[in-house]
Amino acid sequence: MQILLTLDKKDYEEGMPVFEKYSTRGVIIRDGKIATQHGSAGDYKILGGGVEPGEKLEDALIREVGEESGLIVIPESIRPIGEIVERRRDLFEKNKIYVCHSCFFFCDAKEEMTQTHMTESEIEKGFHLEWATAQEIIDGNEPFCATQPWSFRDREFVKMLVEKKILTT
């Protein structure tokens, strides 16, 4: 998959052990708005999450989007956009470098929905499905970019889509 951006915080020491993770992110657009998880604090997250061992990216995308939003991805609509590679000190194990490969896909979802299966953390943060404009995501994530790496990643991704005229604000 083509690398779109590399976000390297350089807040680690070279030679530290590396924890590497793959995740998928689904960009579902309806009426010019993107399906997101919107937190009670005002932040937005592009739908998606971690790939399980042995799981295909497309299967993880379908599972994660459903768990987080209740949207049912249409498998044949999945189209790769590219990958963002994040590299920083691990938030949980400070002696490790965290490298996350976020693989972004355009996809469509059915009109019908299913039950969500959010994590405790997502529930605590008040995440819920919300359709947001590119500008709402960019502005909404701005206050969280210094403390939530995913807010920074998703803001930069959406800004890139706007700059390439794939999305409008």
Coordinates of C-alpha atoms in Angstrom, one line a residue:
M1 CA 0.0 0.0 0.0
Q2 CA 1.3 3.5 -0.9
I3 CA 2.6 5.5 2.1
L4 CA 0.7 8.8 2.2
L5 CA 2.4 10.3 5.3
T6 CA 4.9 9.4 7.9
L7 CA 4.3 11.0 11.3
D8 CA 7.4 10.7 13.4
K9 CA 7.4 12.3 16.8
K10 CA 11.1 11.5 17.4
D11 CA 10.5 11.3 21.1
Y12 CA 12.3 8.0 21.5
E13 CA 15.9 6.7 21.5
E14 CA 17.1 4.8 18.5
G15 CA 17.8 1.1 19.3
M16 CA 14.8 0.8 21.7
P17 CA 12.6 -2.3 21.1
V18 CA 9.8 -1.7 18.6
F19 CA 6.1 -2.6 19.0
E20 CA 4.5 -2.7 15.5
K21 CA 0.8 -2.6 14.8
Y22 CA -1.5 -2.6 11.7
S23 CA -4.9 -1.0 11.7
T24 CA -7.5 -0.2 9.1
R25 CA -9.6 3.0 8.7
G26 CA -12.7 3.3 6.6
V27 CA -13.6 6.5 4.9
I28 CA -17.4 6.4 4.3
I29 CA -18.8 9.5 2.7
R30 CA -22.5 10.4 2.4
D31 CA -23.8 13.8 1.3
G32 CA -20.3 15.3 1.6
K33 CA -19.8 14.1 5.2
I34 CA -17.5 11.4 6.6
A35 CA -18.7 8.8 9.1
T36 CA -16.7 9.2 12.3
Q37 CA -16.7 8.3 16.0
H38 CA -17.3 11.6 17.7
G39 CA -16.3 11.8 21.4
S40 CA -18.1 13.8 24.1
A41 CA -15.0 16.0 24.4
G42 CA -15.5 17.1 20.7
D43 CA -12.8 15.0 19.0
Y44 CA -13.4 12.9 15.9
K45 CA -11.9 9.5 14.9
I46 CA -12.0 8.0 11.4
L47 CA -13.8 4.6 11.9
G48 CA -11.5 1.6 12.2
G49 CA -9.0 -0.2 14.4
G50 CA -6.5 -3.0 14.9
V51 CA -6.0 -5.9 12.6
E52 CA -6.0 -9.3 14.4
P53 CA -3.2 -11.8 13.8
G54 CA -3.9 -13.6 10.5
E55 CA -6.8 -11.3 9.6
K56 CA -7.0 -9.6 6.1
L57 CA -7.0 -5.8 6.1
E58 CA -10.4 -5.8 4.4
D59 CA -11.9 -8.2 6.9
A60 CA -10.6 -6.1 9.8
L61 CA -12.0 -3.0 8.2
I62 CA -15.5 -4.5 7.9
R63 CA -15.3 -5.8 11.5
E64 CA -14.0 -2.6 13.1
V65 CA -16.4 -0.2 11.2
G66 CA -19.3 -2.4 12.4
E67 CA -18.1 -2.6 16.0
E68 CA -17.5 1.2 16.3
S69 CA -20.5 2.5 14.3
G70 CA -23.0 -0.2 13.5
L71 CA -22.5 0.6 9.8
I72 CA -22.3 -2.5 7.5
V73 CA -19.5 -2.1 4.9
I74 CA -20.3 -3.4 1.4
P75 CA -17.2 -5.6 0.7
E76 CA -17.0 -5.0 -3.0
S77 CA -16.9 -1.2 -2.4
I78 CA -13.6 -1.3 -0.5
R79 CA -10.9 0.8 -2.4
P80 CA -7.4 1.4 -1.0
I81 CA -6.3 5.0 -0.4
G82 CA -2.9 4.5 1.3
E83 CA -1.1 4.2 4.5
I84 CA 0.0 6.5 7.3
V85 CA 2.9 5.3 9.4
E86 CA 3.2 6.7 12.9
R87 CA 6.4 6.4 14.9
R88 CA 6.7 7.5 18.5
R89 CA 7.4 6.4 22.0
D90 CA 4.8 3.9 23.1
L91 CA 2.1 5.5 25.4
F92 CA 1.9 2.4 27.6
E93 CA 5.4 0.9 27.5
K94 CA 7.7 3.9 27.6
N95 CA 10.8 1.9 26.9
K96 CA 9.4 0.9 23.4
I97 CA 9.0 2.6 20.0
Y98 CA 5.4 2.3 18.8
V99 CA 5.1 2.0 15.0
C100 CA 1.5 1.9 13.7
H101 CA 0.6 1.3 10.0
S102 CA -2.9 2.8 9.5
C103 CA -4.3 1.6 6.2
F104 CA -7.0 3.8 4.9
F105 CA -9.8 2.7 2.5
F106 CA -12.7 4.3 0.8
C107 CA -15.8 2.2 1.2
D108 CA -19.6 2.3 1.2
A109 CA -22.0 1.1 3.8
K110 CA -25.5 -0.3 3.6
E111 CA -28.5 1.8 4.7
E112 CA -29.4 -0.8 7.4
M113 CA -27.2 -0.9 10.5
T114 CA -26.2 -3.4 13.1
Q115 CA -25.5 -3.3 16.9
T116 CA -22.2 -1.6 17.9
H117 CA -19.6 -3.4 20.0
M118 CA -17.4 -0.6 21.4
T119 CA -14.5 -1.0 23.8
E120 CA -14.7 0.3 27.3
S121 CA -12.4 3.1 26.4
E122 CA -14.7 4.2 23.4
I123 CA -17.7 4.1 25.7
E124 CA -16.0 6.1 28.4
K125 CA -15.0 8.7 25.8
G126 CA -18.7 9.0 24.7
F127 CA -17.9 7.9 21.2
H128 CA -20.9 7.7 18.8
L129 CA -21.5 7.7 15.1
E130 CA -21.6 11.2 13.6
W131 CA -21.4 12.3 10.0
A132 CA -18.9 15.3 9.9
T133 CA -17.6 17.6 7.3
A134 CA -13.8 17.7 6.6
Q135 CA -13.7 21.1 8.3
E136 CA -15.5 19.9 11.4
I137 CA -13.0 17.1 11.8
I138 CA -10.0 19.4 11.2
D139 CA -11.3 22.0 13.7
G140 CA -12.7 19.5 16.2
N141 CA -9.4 17.6 16.5
E142 CA -7.1 20.6 16.7
P143 CA -7.3 20.9 20.6
F144 CA -6.4 17.2 21.0
C145 CA -3.5 16.9 18.6
A146 CA -0.8 17.4 21.3
T147 CA -2.3 14.8 23.6
Q148 CA -4.1 12.3 21.4
P149 CA -1.9 11.0 18.5
W150 CA -4.9 9.6 16.7
S151 CA -6.5 13.0 16.6
F152 CA -3.4 14.4 15.0
R153 CA -3.2 11.5 12.5
D154 CA -6.9 11.9 11.5
R155 CA -6.7 15.7 11.2
E156 CA -3.6 15.4 9.0
F157 CA -5.2 12.7 6.9
V158 CA -8.4 14.8 6.3
K159 CA -6.3 17.9 5.6
M160 CA -4.4 15.9 3.0
L161 CA -7.7 14.7 1.3
V162 CA -8.8 18.4 1.1
E163 CA -5.5 19.6 -0.3
K164 CA -5.6 16.9 -3.0
K165 CA -9.2 18.0 -3.7
I166 CA -10.6 14.5 -2.9
L167 CA -12.8 16.1 -0.2
T168 CA -14.1 19.6 0.2
T169 CA -14.5 21.5 3.5

